[in-house]
C-alpha cells in the first residue's frame, strides 16, 4: 500500500510505503519530479563514462564485491522485502538467491559475450579482418514492479551494469525501500561515481525517466503500463525492453508424473499469493488422467493457506486493489457455469485470498483470458495434447509455460507460443542464468538474462580492417571494365549454380 502527502509549503512531496499485513508505515520517500530525474540522468552520464572505461575485469570485480554484500546481508534484505510486499521470509530468500545467481553470471560472462569476436570476411572481402564487439549504451533507465522487487529489476540492472552502463532505477511505489537498499549497498562496492541511482515516486516519475533521454528503458510491469511507456519512449526514439504480464498455461499429458504435476500446479499458482508474472494460471489436462489430477490438486491445495502469520504458505495481497480483480474473475467464472472445487467467492478476504481451483470454466471467460494475479487456477480437460497446445496458445499473452509429460515433453514445449517453457518442474527456467527471459505478444519483447540479456543492454559495433590491398580495387573509381568482367565471372562461379 502507498499513501502520498502533498506539501503546501513547496517542500518536497513524499509518499509512504506500508506493510500490507498491518498498514504500518515502513518508510517515507520523495516523489521525484521531472527536474530531479533529469539531474540523476545527468549525473549518470558522467558515471557511465567512468564505469565503461573501467573495463570488464574491474567491473566484474566490483559486481562481485556487491554480490558478497548482498549475500552476507541476505536476512536484512529479506526483512525489507517481507515488510513491503507481505511475502514470507523464505519466499523473499528464494527470490534473492536467484537474483544473486544472475548477478554472478552477468559479472562472469560479460567479457566473453560482449568482447571482440572475429567474423568470417567472406570471399569478396577476403583481404579484410572482420570483427564485432558490443559497446555499452550509456545510461539505462530501469522501471520495476513490486511482486519480485529484487529478482525482477535486478534481471535488467545487473546485466546492464555488467555490460558497462550506468543505471537510474525507479522501483515500484510499493517497494521503494527494497530499491533504496539495493542502490545503497551497490554504492558501498562502487563509491566513486553514482553508477546505480535511485529515483522514487509513482507513474509520473517513471514517465519522466522514460522521457529523460536515457539510452534505453527496461520496463517490467503490466501490459497496460508497457504500452504507455512505449508511446512516451517513441517521443525520443528511445529503445525499450518490455517485460509485461502473463497468463501462463501448464500442459499435463497422460503419461505425466501426476503427483509432481499437481505439486507444481499448486505451488505455481499460489506461491507469492499468485502475484507471479510466470505463475501457473491455467492447466490443460489429458482426459485420461484428468480426474486423478484434479483430486490431487484439491488435496494439495487444502494444505495451503494464505495469511500473515509465520505458518502461512503465502502472504496477503500486496496491492489491495487486486482483490477486486480476483473476486471479479472468480464470480464471472462461477456465473458462467464454472465450479470451484477449492475456495470460491469467499476465498477473497479482507487482505488475503485463499487457494481457489476452478473447473469447467468457459475458455473465453476472464479467468482464462486475463491475468488474475492471485492464488487461483483453472483446470480444463482436453481430449489430447494437440488440443491442449491449441488452447494454451489461444491467449494474447505469451510469457512462460510448463509441460508435464514423459514422451512428448520437448515436442510440446517447442509448440507453445511463449518466451520460455519448463518441462517436468515449475518455473525452472527463471533460475538458470544462462537462459534468456522475455515474452511474446502482450507479454512484451526483448530479453533479459543470459547472453541475450547482456546484448540487450549494448550496441553491436562492427569493424572491418584491411589486412592487405586487393590486386583489383572494387570500391574505387579506378575500377576498370576488366575488373567488372572479372567480378561478374567470379560471382557466377560462386553463386551461379542452381
Ligand atoms: P505496473 O505496470 O502498475 O507498474 C510497474 C512500474 O511502472 C511501477 O514502477 C510504476 O510506478 C511504473 N509506472 C506506472 N505508470 C507509468 C508510466 N505511465 N510511465 C512510466 N512508468 C510507469 O505493474 P505492477 O503492478 O508494479 O506489477 C505487476 C505486473 O508486472 C503484472 O502484470 C506482472 O505480470 C508484471 N510482471 C512482469 C514480469 C516479467 O518479467 N514479464 C515480472 C514481474 C511482474
Coordinates of N, CA and C in Angstrom, one line a residue, residues 294-498:
X294 N -7.1 -33.7 -10.9 CA -7.8 -32.7 -10.1 C -7.9 -33.1 -8.7
X295 N -8.1 -34.4 -8.4 CA -8.3 -34.8 -6.9 C -6.9 -34.5 -6.2
X296 N -5.8 -34.8 -6.9 CA -4.5 -34.5 -6.2 C -4.3 -33.0 -6.0
X297 N -4.7 -32.2 -7.0 CA -4.6 -30.7 -6.8 C -5.5 -30.2 -5.6
X298 N -6.7 -30.8 -5.5 CA -7.6 -30.4 -4.5 C -7.0 -30.8 -3.1
X299 N -6.5 -32.0 -3.0 CA -5.8 -32.4 -1.7 C -4.7 -31.5 -1.3
X300 N -3.8 -31.2 -2.3 CA -2.6 -30.4 -2.0 C -3.1 -28.9 -1.7
X301 N -4.1 -28.4 -2.4 CA -4.5 -27.0 -2.2 C -5.1 -26.9 -0.8
X302 N -5.7 -27.9 -0.3 CA -6.3 -27.8 1.0 C -5.3 -27.7 2.1
X303 N -4.1 -28.1 1.8 CA -3.0 -28.0 2.8 C -2.2 -26.6 2.7
X304 N -2.7 -25.7 1.9 CA -2.0 -24.4 1.7 C -2.9 -23.3 2.1
X305 N -2.3 -22.3 2.8 CA -3.1 -21.2 3.4 C -2.4 -19.9 3.2
X306 N -3.1 -18.9 2.9 CA -2.6 -17.5 2.8 C -2.8 -16.8 4.2
X307 N -1.9 -16.1 4.7 CA -2.1 -15.4 6.0 C -0.8 -14.6 6.3
X308 N -0.9 -13.8 7.4 CA 0.3 -13.0 7.8 C 1.0 -13.6 8.9
X309 N 0.6 -14.8 9.4 CA 1.3 -15.5 10.5 C 2.5 -16.3 9.9
X310 N 3.4 -16.8 10.8 CA 4.6 -17.4 10.2 C 4.3 -18.8 9.7
X311 N 3.1 -19.4 10.0 CA 2.8 -20.7 9.5 C 2.2 -20.7 8.1
X312 N 1.8 -19.5 7.6 CA 1.1 -19.4 6.3 C 2.1 -19.7 5.2
X313 N 1.6 -20.3 4.1 CA 2.4 -20.6 3.0 C 2.7 -19.4 2.2
X314 N 1.8 -18.5 2.2 CA 2.0 -17.2 1.4 C 1.3 -16.1 2.1
X315 N 1.6 -14.9 1.7 CA 1.1 -13.7 2.5 C -0.1 -13.0 1.9
X316 N -0.4 -11.8 2.4 CA -1.5 -11.1 1.9 C -1.3 -10.5 0.5
X317 N -2.3 -10.0 -0.1 CA -2.1 -9.4 -1.4 C -1.4 -8.1 -1.1
X318 N -0.3 -7.8 -1.9 CA 0.5 -6.6 -1.7 C -0.3 -5.4 -2.1
X319 N -1.1 -5.5 -3.2 CA -1.8 -4.4 -3.7 C -3.3 -4.6 -3.5
X320 N -3.9 -3.9 -2.6 CA -5.3 -4.1 -2.2 C -6.2 -4.2 -3.4
X321 N -6.0 -3.3 -4.4 CA -6.9 -3.2 -5.5 C -7.1 -4.5 -6.3
X322 N -6.0 -5.4 -6.1 CA -6.1 -6.7 -6.9 C -7.2 -7.6 -6.4
X323 N -7.6 -7.4 -5.1 CA -8.7 -8.2 -4.5 C -9.9 -8.1 -5.4
X324 N -10.2 -7.0 -5.9 CA -11.4 -6.8 -6.7 C -11.3 -7.5 -8.1
X325 N -10.1 -7.5 -8.6 CA -9.9 -8.2 -9.9 C -10.1 -9.7 -9.7
X326 N -9.5 -10.2 -8.6 CA -9.6 -11.7 -8.4 C -11.1 -12.1 -8.1
X327 N -11.7 -11.3 -7.3 CA -13.2 -11.5 -7.0 C -14.0 -11.5 -8.3
X328 N -13.7 -10.6 -9.1 CA -14.4 -10.4 -10.4 C -14.2 -11.7 -11.3
X329 N -12.9 -12.2 -11.4 CA -12.7 -13.3 -12.2 C -13.4 -14.6 -11.7
X330 N -13.3 -14.8 -10.3 CA -14.0 -16.0 -9.7 C -15.5 -15.9 -10.0
X331 N -16.1 -14.7 -9.7 CA -17.5 -14.6 -9.8 C -18.0 -14.8 -11.2
X332 N -17.3 -14.2 -12.2 CA -17.6 -14.4 -13.6 C -17.5 -15.8 -14.0
X333 N -16.5 -16.5 -13.5 CA -16.3 -18.0 -13.9 C -17.5 -18.8 -13.3
X334 N -17.8 -18.5 -12.1 CA -18.9 -19.3 -11.5 C -20.3 -19.0 -12.1
X335 N -20.5 -17.7 -12.4 CA -21.7 -17.3 -13.1 C -21.9 -17.9 -14.5
X336 N -20.8 -18.3 -15.1 CA -20.8 -18.8 -16.4 C -20.7 -20.3 -16.5
X337 N -21.0 -21.0 -15.4 CA -21.0 -22.4 -15.4 C -19.8 -23.1 -14.8
X338 N -18.8 -22.3 -14.3 CA -17.6 -22.9 -13.7 C -18.0 -23.4 -12.3
X339 N -17.1 -24.3 -11.8 CA -17.3 -24.7 -10.4 C -16.0 -24.5 -9.6
X340 N -16.1 -24.2 -8.4 CA -14.9 -24.0 -7.5 C -14.7 -25.3 -6.7
X341 N -13.7 -26.1 -7.0 CA -13.5 -27.4 -6.3 C -12.7 -27.1 -5.0
X342 N -12.0 -26.0 -5.0 CA -11.4 -25.5 -3.8 C -11.6 -24.0 -3.8
X343 N -11.9 -23.4 -2.6 CA -12.1 -21.9 -2.5 C -13.4 -21.5 -3.2
X344 N -13.3 -20.3 -3.8 CA -14.5 -19.7 -4.4 C -14.6 -18.3 -4.1
X345 N -15.8 -17.7 -4.2 CA -16.0 -16.3 -3.9 C -15.5 -15.9 -2.5
X346 N -15.8 -16.8 -1.5 CA -15.5 -16.4 -0.1 C -14.0 -16.5 0.2
X347 N -13.3 -17.1 -0.8 CA -11.8 -17.2 -0.6 C -11.2 -15.8 -0.6
X348 N -11.9 -14.8 -1.2 CA -11.3 -13.5 -1.3 C -11.7 -12.8 0.0
X349 N -10.7 -12.6 0.9 CA -10.9 -12.0 2.2 C -10.5 -10.5 2.2
X350 N -10.4 -10.0 3.4 CA -10.1 -8.6 3.5 C -8.7 -8.2 3.0
X351 N -7.7 -9.1 3.3 CA -6.3 -8.9 2.9 C -5.8 -10.0 2.1
X352 N -6.2 -11.2 2.4 CA -5.7 -12.4 1.8 C -6.7 -13.0 0.8
X353 N -6.2 -13.9 -0.1 CA -7.1 -14.7 -0.9 C -6.6 -16.1 -0.7
X354 N -7.6 -17.0 -0.3 CA -7.2 -18.4 -0.1 C -7.2 -19.2 -1.4
X355 N -6.5 -20.3 -1.5 CA -6.4 -21.0 -2.8 C -7.7 -21.3 -3.4
X356 N -7.8 -21.1 -4.7 CA -9.1 -21.3 -5.4 C -8.8 -22.1 -6.7
X357 N -9.4 -23.2 -6.9 CA -9.3 -24.1 -8.0 C -10.6 -24.1 -8.8
X358 N -10.6 -23.7 -10.0 CA -11.8 -23.6 -10.8 C -11.8 -24.6 -11.9
X359 N -12.9 -25.3 -12.1 CA -13.0 -26.3 -13.3 C -14.3 -25.9 -14.1
X360 N -14.4 -26.5 -15.3 CA -15.5 -26.2 -16.2 C -15.7 -24.7 -16.5
X361 N -14.6 -24.0 -16.6 CA -14.7 -22.6 -16.9 C -14.7 -22.3 -18.4
X362 N -15.6 -21.6 -19.0 CA -15.5 -21.3 -20.4 C -14.2 -20.7 -20.8
X363 N -13.7 -21.1 -22.0 CA -12.4 -20.6 -22.4 C -12.3 -19.1 -22.6
X364 N -13.5 -18.5 -22.9 CA -13.5 -17.1 -23.3 C -13.7 -16.2 -22.0
X365 N -13.8 -16.8 -20.8 CA -14.0 -16.0 -19.6 C -12.8 -15.3 -19.1
X366 N -13.0 -14.3 -18.3 CA -11.8 -13.5 -17.8 C -10.8 -14.4 -17.0
X367 N -11.3 -15.4 -16.3 CA -10.5 -16.3 -15.5 C -9.5 -17.1 -16.4
X368 N -9.8 -17.2 -17.7 CA -9.0 -18.0 -18.6 C -8.2 -17.0 -19.5
X369 N -8.7 -15.9 -19.8 CA -8.1 -15.0 -20.7 C -7.3 -13.9 -20.1
X370 N -7.6 -13.4 -18.9 CA -7.0 -12.2 -18.4 C -6.1 -12.6 -17.2
X371 N -5.0 -11.8 -17.0 CA -4.1 -12.1 -15.9 C -4.9 -11.8 -14.6
X372 N -5.0 -12.9 -13.7 CA -5.7 -12.8 -12.5 C -4.8 -12.3 -11.4
X373 N -3.6 -12.8 -11.4 CA -2.5 -12.3 -10.4 C -3.0 -12.6 -9.0
X374 N -3.6 -13.8 -8.8 CA -4.0 -14.2 -7.4 C -3.8 -15.7 -7.3
X375 N -4.0 -16.3 -6.1 CA -3.8 -17.7 -5.9 C -4.9 -18.6 -6.4
X376 N -5.2 -18.4 -7.7 CA -6.3 -19.1 -8.3 C -5.8 -19.9 -9.6
X377 N -6.5 -20.9 -10.0 CA -6.0 -21.6 -11.2 C -7.3 -22.3 -11.8
X378 N -7.3 -22.3 -13.2 CA -8.4 -23.0 -13.8 C -7.8 -24.3 -14.4
X379 N -8.6 -25.4 -14.3 CA -8.2 -26.7 -14.9 C -9.2 -27.1 -15.9
X380 N -8.7 -27.5 -17.1 CA -9.6 -27.9 -18.1 C -9.2 -29.3 -18.7
X381 N -10.2 -30.1 -19.1 CA -10.0 -31.4 -19.6 C -9.8 -31.2 -21.1
X382 N -8.8 -31.9 -21.7 CA -8.6 -31.9 -23.2 C -8.5 -33.3 -23.7
X383 N -9.1 -33.5 -24.9 CA -9.1 -34.9 -25.5 C -7.7 -35.4 -25.8
X384 N -6.8 -34.5 -26.2 CA -5.4 -34.8 -26.5 C -4.5 -33.6 -26.3
X385 N -3.2 -33.8 -26.4 CA -2.3 -32.7 -26.1 C -2.3 -31.6 -27.3
X386 N -2.7 -32.1 -28.5 CA -2.7 -31.1 -29.6 C -3.8 -30.0 -29.3
X387 N -4.9 -30.5 -28.7 CA -6.0 -29.5 -28.3 C -5.4 -28.7 -27.1
X388 N -4.6 -29.3 -26.2 CA -4.0 -28.6 -25.1 C -3.2 -27.4 -25.6
X389 N -2.3 -27.8 -26.6 CA -1.4 -26.7 -27.2 C -2.3 -25.6 -27.8
X390 N -3.3 -26.0 -28.5 CA -4.2 -25.0 -29.2 C -4.8 -24.0 -28.2
X391 N -5.3 -24.6 -27.1 CA -5.9 -23.7 -26.1 C -4.9 -22.9 -25.3
X392 N -3.8 -23.5 -25.0 CA -2.7 -22.8 -24.3 C -2.3 -21.6 -25.1
X393 N -2.2 -21.8 -26.5 CA -1.7 -20.7 -27.4 C -2.8 -19.7 -27.7
X394 N -4.0 -20.0 -27.3 CA -5.1 -19.1 -27.6 C -5.2 -18.0 -26.5
X395 N -4.1 -17.2 -26.5 CA -4.0 -16.1 -25.5 C -3.3 -15.0 -26.1
X396 N -3.6 -13.8 -25.6 CA -2.9 -12.6 -26.1 C -1.5 -12.5 -25.5
X397 N -1.4 -13.2 -24.3 CA -0.1 -13.3 -23.6 C 0.8 -14.4 -24.1
X398 N 2.1 -14.4 -23.8 CA 3.0 -15.5 -24.1 C 4.3 -15.4 -23.4
X399 N 4.2 -15.5 -22.0 CA 5.4 -15.3 -21.2 C 6.0 -16.6 -21.0
X400 N 5.6 -17.4 -19.9 CA 6.2 -18.7 -19.7 C 5.1 -19.8 -19.9
X401 N 5.5 -21.0 -19.7 CA 4.6 -22.1 -19.8 C 5.3 -23.4 -19.2
X402 N 4.5 -24.4 -18.8 CA 5.1 -25.6 -18.2 C 4.4 -26.8 -18.9
X403 N 5.2 -27.8 -19.1 CA 4.7 -29.1 -19.6 C 5.1 -30.2 -18.7
X404 N 4.1 -31.0 -18.3 CA 4.4 -32.3 -17.6 C 4.1 -33.4 -18.5
X405 N 5.1 -34.1 -19.0 CA 5.0 -35.2 -19.9 C 6.2 -36.0 -19.9
X406 N 6.1 -37.3 -20.3 CA 7.3 -38.1 -20.4 C 7.8 -38.2 -21.8
X407 N 6.9 -38.7 -22.7 CA 7.3 -39.0 -24.1 C 7.4 -37.7 -24.9
X408 N 6.4 -36.8 -24.8 CA 6.4 -35.7 -25.8 C 6.8 -34.4 -25.2
X409 N 7.5 -34.4 -24.1 CA 7.8 -33.1 -23.4 C 8.5 -32.1 -24.3
X410 N 9.6 -32.4 -25.0 CA 10.3 -31.4 -25.8 C 9.4 -30.9 -27.0
X411 N 8.7 -31.9 -27.6 CA 7.8 -31.5 -28.7 C 6.8 -30.5 -28.3
X412 N 6.1 -30.8 -27.2 CA 5.0 -29.9 -26.7 C 5.6 -28.5 -26.3
X413 N 6.8 -28.6 -25.7 CA 7.4 -27.3 -25.2 C 7.7 -26.4 -26.4
X414 N 8.2 -27.0 -27.5 CA 8.5 -26.2 -28.7 C 7.3 -25.6 -29.3
X415 N 6.2 -26.3 -29.2 CA 5.0 -25.8 -29.9 C 4.2 -24.7 -29.1
X416 N 4.6 -24.5 -27.8 CA 4.0 -23.4 -27.0 C 4.5 -22.0 -27.4
X417 N 3.6 -21.1 -27.7 CA 4.0 -19.8 -28.1 C 4.3 -18.9 -26.9
X418 N 5.4 -19.2 -26.3 CA 5.8 -18.4 -25.1 C 7.3 -18.2 -25.1
X419 N 7.8 -17.3 -24.4 CA 9.3 -17.0 -24.4 C 10.1 -18.1 -23.8
X420 N 9.5 -18.8 -22.8 CA 10.2 -19.9 -22.1 C 9.2 -21.0 -21.6
X421 N 9.7 -22.2 -21.6 CA 8.9 -23.3 -21.1 C 9.7 -24.2 -20.2
X422 N 9.1 -24.6 -19.1 CA 9.7 -25.6 -18.1 C 9.1 -26.9 -18.3
X423 N 9.9 -28.0 -18.4 CA 9.4 -29.3 -18.6 C 9.6 -30.1 -17.2
X424 N 8.5 -30.6 -16.7 CA 8.5 -31.5 -15.5 C 9.0 -30.9 -14.3
X425 N 9.0 -29.5 -14.2 CA 9.4 -28.8 -13.0 C 8.8 -27.4 -13.2
X426 N 8.3 -26.8 -12.1 CA 7.7 -25.4 -12.3 C 8.7 -24.3 -12.4
X427 N 8.6 -23.4 -13.3 CA 9.3 -22.1 -13.4 C 10.8 -22.3 -13.4
X428 N 11.3 -23.5 -13.7 CA 12.8 -23.8 -13.6 C 13.7 -22.8 -14.4
X429 N 13.2 -22.4 -15.6 CA 14.0 -21.5 -16.4 C 14.4 -20.2 -15.7
X430 N 13.6 -19.8 -14.8 CA 13.9 -18.5 -14.1 C 15.2 -18.6 -13.3
X431 N 15.5 -19.8 -12.9 CA 16.7 -19.9 -12.0 C 18.0 -20.3 -12.8
X432 N 17.9 -20.3 -14.2 CA 19.0 -20.7 -15.0 C 19.5 -19.4 -15.7
X433 N 20.6 -18.9 -15.1 CA 21.1 -17.6 -15.5 C 21.5 -17.5 -17.0
X434 N 21.9 -18.6 -17.6 CA 22.3 -18.6 -19.0 C 21.2 -18.5 -20.0
X435 N 19.9 -18.7 -19.5 CA 18.8 -18.7 -20.4 C 18.2 -17.3 -20.5
X436 N 17.8 -16.9 -21.8 CA 17.1 -15.6 -21.9 C 15.7 -15.7 -21.4
X437 N 15.2 -14.5 -21.0 CA 13.9 -14.5 -20.4 C 13.1 -13.3 -21.0
X438 N 11.9 -13.6 -21.5 CA 11.1 -12.5 -22.1 C 9.8 -13.0 -22.7
X439 N 9.0 -12.1 -23.3 CA 7.7 -12.5 -23.7 C 7.4 -12.5 -25.2
X440 N 6.2 -12.9 -25.5 CA 5.7 -12.8 -26.9 C 4.3 -12.1 -26.7
X441 N 3.9 -11.4 -27.8 CA 2.6 -10.8 -27.7 C 2.5 -9.7 -26.6
X442 N 1.4 -9.8 -25.9 CA 1.1 -8.8 -24.8 C 2.0 -9.0 -23.6
X443 N 2.8 -10.0 -23.6 CA 3.8 -10.2 -22.5 C 5.1 -9.4 -22.8
X444 N 5.2 -8.8 -24.0 CA 6.3 -7.9 -24.2 C 7.3 -8.4 -25.2
X445 N 8.5 -7.8 -25.2 CA 9.5 -8.2 -26.2 C 10.9 -7.7 -25.6
X446 N 11.9 -8.2 -26.3 CA 13.2 -8.0 -25.8 C 13.5 -9.1 -24.8
X447 N 14.8 -9.3 -24.4 CA 15.2 -10.3 -23.5 C 16.1 -9.8 -22.4
X448 N 15.8 -10.3 -21.2 CA 16.8 -10.1 -20.1 C 17.4 -11.5 -19.8
X449 N 18.5 -11.5 -19.0 CA 19.2 -12.8 -18.6 C 19.9 -13.4 -19.7
X450 N 21.0 -14.1 -19.4 CA 21.8 -14.9 -20.4 C 22.5 -13.9 -21.3
X451 N 23.1 -14.5 -22.4 CA 23.9 -13.7 -23.4 C 22.9 -12.7 -24.0
X452 N 21.7 -13.1 -24.3 CA 20.7 -12.2 -24.9 C 20.5 -11.0 -24.0
X453 N 20.5 -11.2 -22.7 CA 20.2 -10.1 -21.8 C 21.4 -9.1 -21.7
X454 N 22.6 -9.6 -21.9 CA 23.8 -8.8 -21.9 C 23.8 -7.9 -23.2
X455 N 23.4 -8.6 -24.3 CA 23.4 -7.9 -25.6 C 22.3 -6.9 -25.6
X456 N 21.2 -7.1 -24.9 CA 20.1 -6.2 -24.9 C 20.5 -4.8 -24.4
X457 N 21.5 -4.8 -23.6 CA 22.0 -3.5 -23.0 C 23.3 -3.1 -23.6
X458 N 23.5 -3.4 -24.9 CA 24.7 -2.9 -25.5 C 24.4 -2.8 -27.0
X459 N 25.3 -2.1 -27.7 CA 25.1 -2.0 -29.2 C 26.3 -2.6 -29.9
X460 N 25.9 -3.4 -30.9 CA 27.0 -4.1 -31.6 C 27.8 -3.1 -32.5
X461 N 29.1 -3.2 -32.4 CA 30.0 -2.4 -33.2 C 30.7 -3.3 -34.2
X462 N 30.5 -3.1 -35.5 CA 31.2 -3.9 -36.5 C 32.5 -3.2 -37.0
X463 N 33.6 -3.9 -37.1 CA 34.8 -3.3 -37.6 C 35.4 -4.2 -38.7
X464 N 35.7 -3.5 -39.8 CA 36.4 -4.2 -40.9 C 37.7 -3.6 -41.1
X465 N 38.8 -4.4 -40.9 CA 40.2 -3.8 -41.0 C 40.9 -4.5 -42.2
X466 N 41.3 -3.6 -43.1 CA 42.0 -4.1 -44.3 C 43.4 -4.7 -43.9
X467 N 43.6 -5.9 -44.3 CA 44.9 -6.6 -44.0 C 45.9 -6.3 -45.1
X468 N 45.4 -6.3 -46.3 CA 46.3 -6.1 -47.5 C 45.4 -5.6 -48.6
X469 N 45.9 -4.8 -49.6 CA 45.1 -4.3 -50.6 C 44.8 -5.4 -51.6
X470 N 43.6 -5.4 -52.2 CA 43.2 -6.4 -53.2 C 44.0 -6.0 -54.5
X471 N 44.4 -7.0 -55.3 CA 45.0 -6.7 -56.6 C 44.1 -5.9 -57.5
X472 N 42.8 -6.1 -57.4 CA 41.8 -5.4 -58.2 C 40.9 -4.6 -57.2
X473 N 40.9 -3.3 -57.4 CA 40.1 -2.4 -56.4 C 38.6 -2.4 -56.8
X474 N 37.8 -2.8 -55.9 CA 36.3 -2.9 -56.1 C 35.7 -1.5 -55.7
X475 N 36.2 -1.0 -54.6 CA 35.5 0.2 -54.1 C 36.3 1.4 -54.4
X476 N 36.5 1.7 -55.7 CA 37.2 2.9 -56.1 C 36.7 3.2 -57.5
X477 N 36.8 4.5 -57.9 CA 36.5 4.9 -59.3 C 37.6 4.4 -60.2
X478 N 38.7 3.9 -59.7 CA 39.7 3.4 -60.5 C 39.3 2.0 -61.1
X479 N 38.2 1.5 -60.7 CA 37.7 0.2 -61.1 C 37.6 0.2 -62.7
X480 N 38.2 -0.8 -63.3 CA 38.2 -0.8 -64.8 C 37.1 -1.8 -65.3
X481 N 36.9 -1.7 -66.6 CA 36.0 -2.6 -67.3 C 36.4 -4.1 -67.1
X482 N 37.7 -4.3 -67.1 CA 38.3 -5.6 -66.9 C 37.9 -6.2 -65.5
X483 N 38.0 -5.2 -64.5 CA 37.6 -5.7 -63.2 C 36.2 -6.1 -63.1
X484 N 35.3 -5.3 -63.8 CA 33.9 -5.6 -63.8 C 33.6 -7.0 -64.4
X485 N 34.3 -7.3 -65.5 CA 34.2 -8.6 -66.1 C 34.6 -9.7 -65.2
X486 N 35.8 -9.4 -64.6 CA 36.3 -10.4 -63.6 C 35.3 -10.7 -62.5
X487 N 34.8 -9.6 -62.0 CA 33.8 -9.7 -60.9 C 32.6 -10.5 -61.3
X488 N 32.1 -10.2 -62.5 CA 30.9 -11.0 -63.0 C 31.2 -12.5 -63.1
X489 N 32.4 -12.8 -63.5 CA 32.8 -14.2 -63.7 C 32.9 -14.9 -62.3
X490 N 33.5 -14.1 -61.4 CA 33.8 -14.6 -60.0 C 32.4 -14.9 -59.3
X491 N 31.5 -13.9 -59.4 CA 30.2 -14.1 -58.7 C 29.4 -15.2 -59.3
X492 N 29.6 -15.4 -60.6 CA 28.9 -16.5 -61.3 C 29.4 -17.9 -60.8
X493 N 30.7 -17.9 -60.7 CA 31.3 -19.2 -60.2 C 30.9 -19.5 -58.8
X494 N 30.8 -18.4 -58.0 CA 30.5 -18.6 -56.6 C 29.0 -18.9 -56.4
X495 N 28.1 -18.2 -57.1 CA 26.7 -18.3 -56.7 C 25.8 -18.6 -57.9
X496 N 26.4 -18.9 -59.1 CA 25.5 -19.0 -60.3 C 24.9 -20.4 -60.5
X497 N 25.4 -21.4 -59.7 CA 24.9 -22.7 -60.0 C 23.5 -22.8 -59.3
X498 N 22.7 -23.7 -59.8 CA 21.3 -23.8 -59.3 C 21.2 -24.7 -58.1

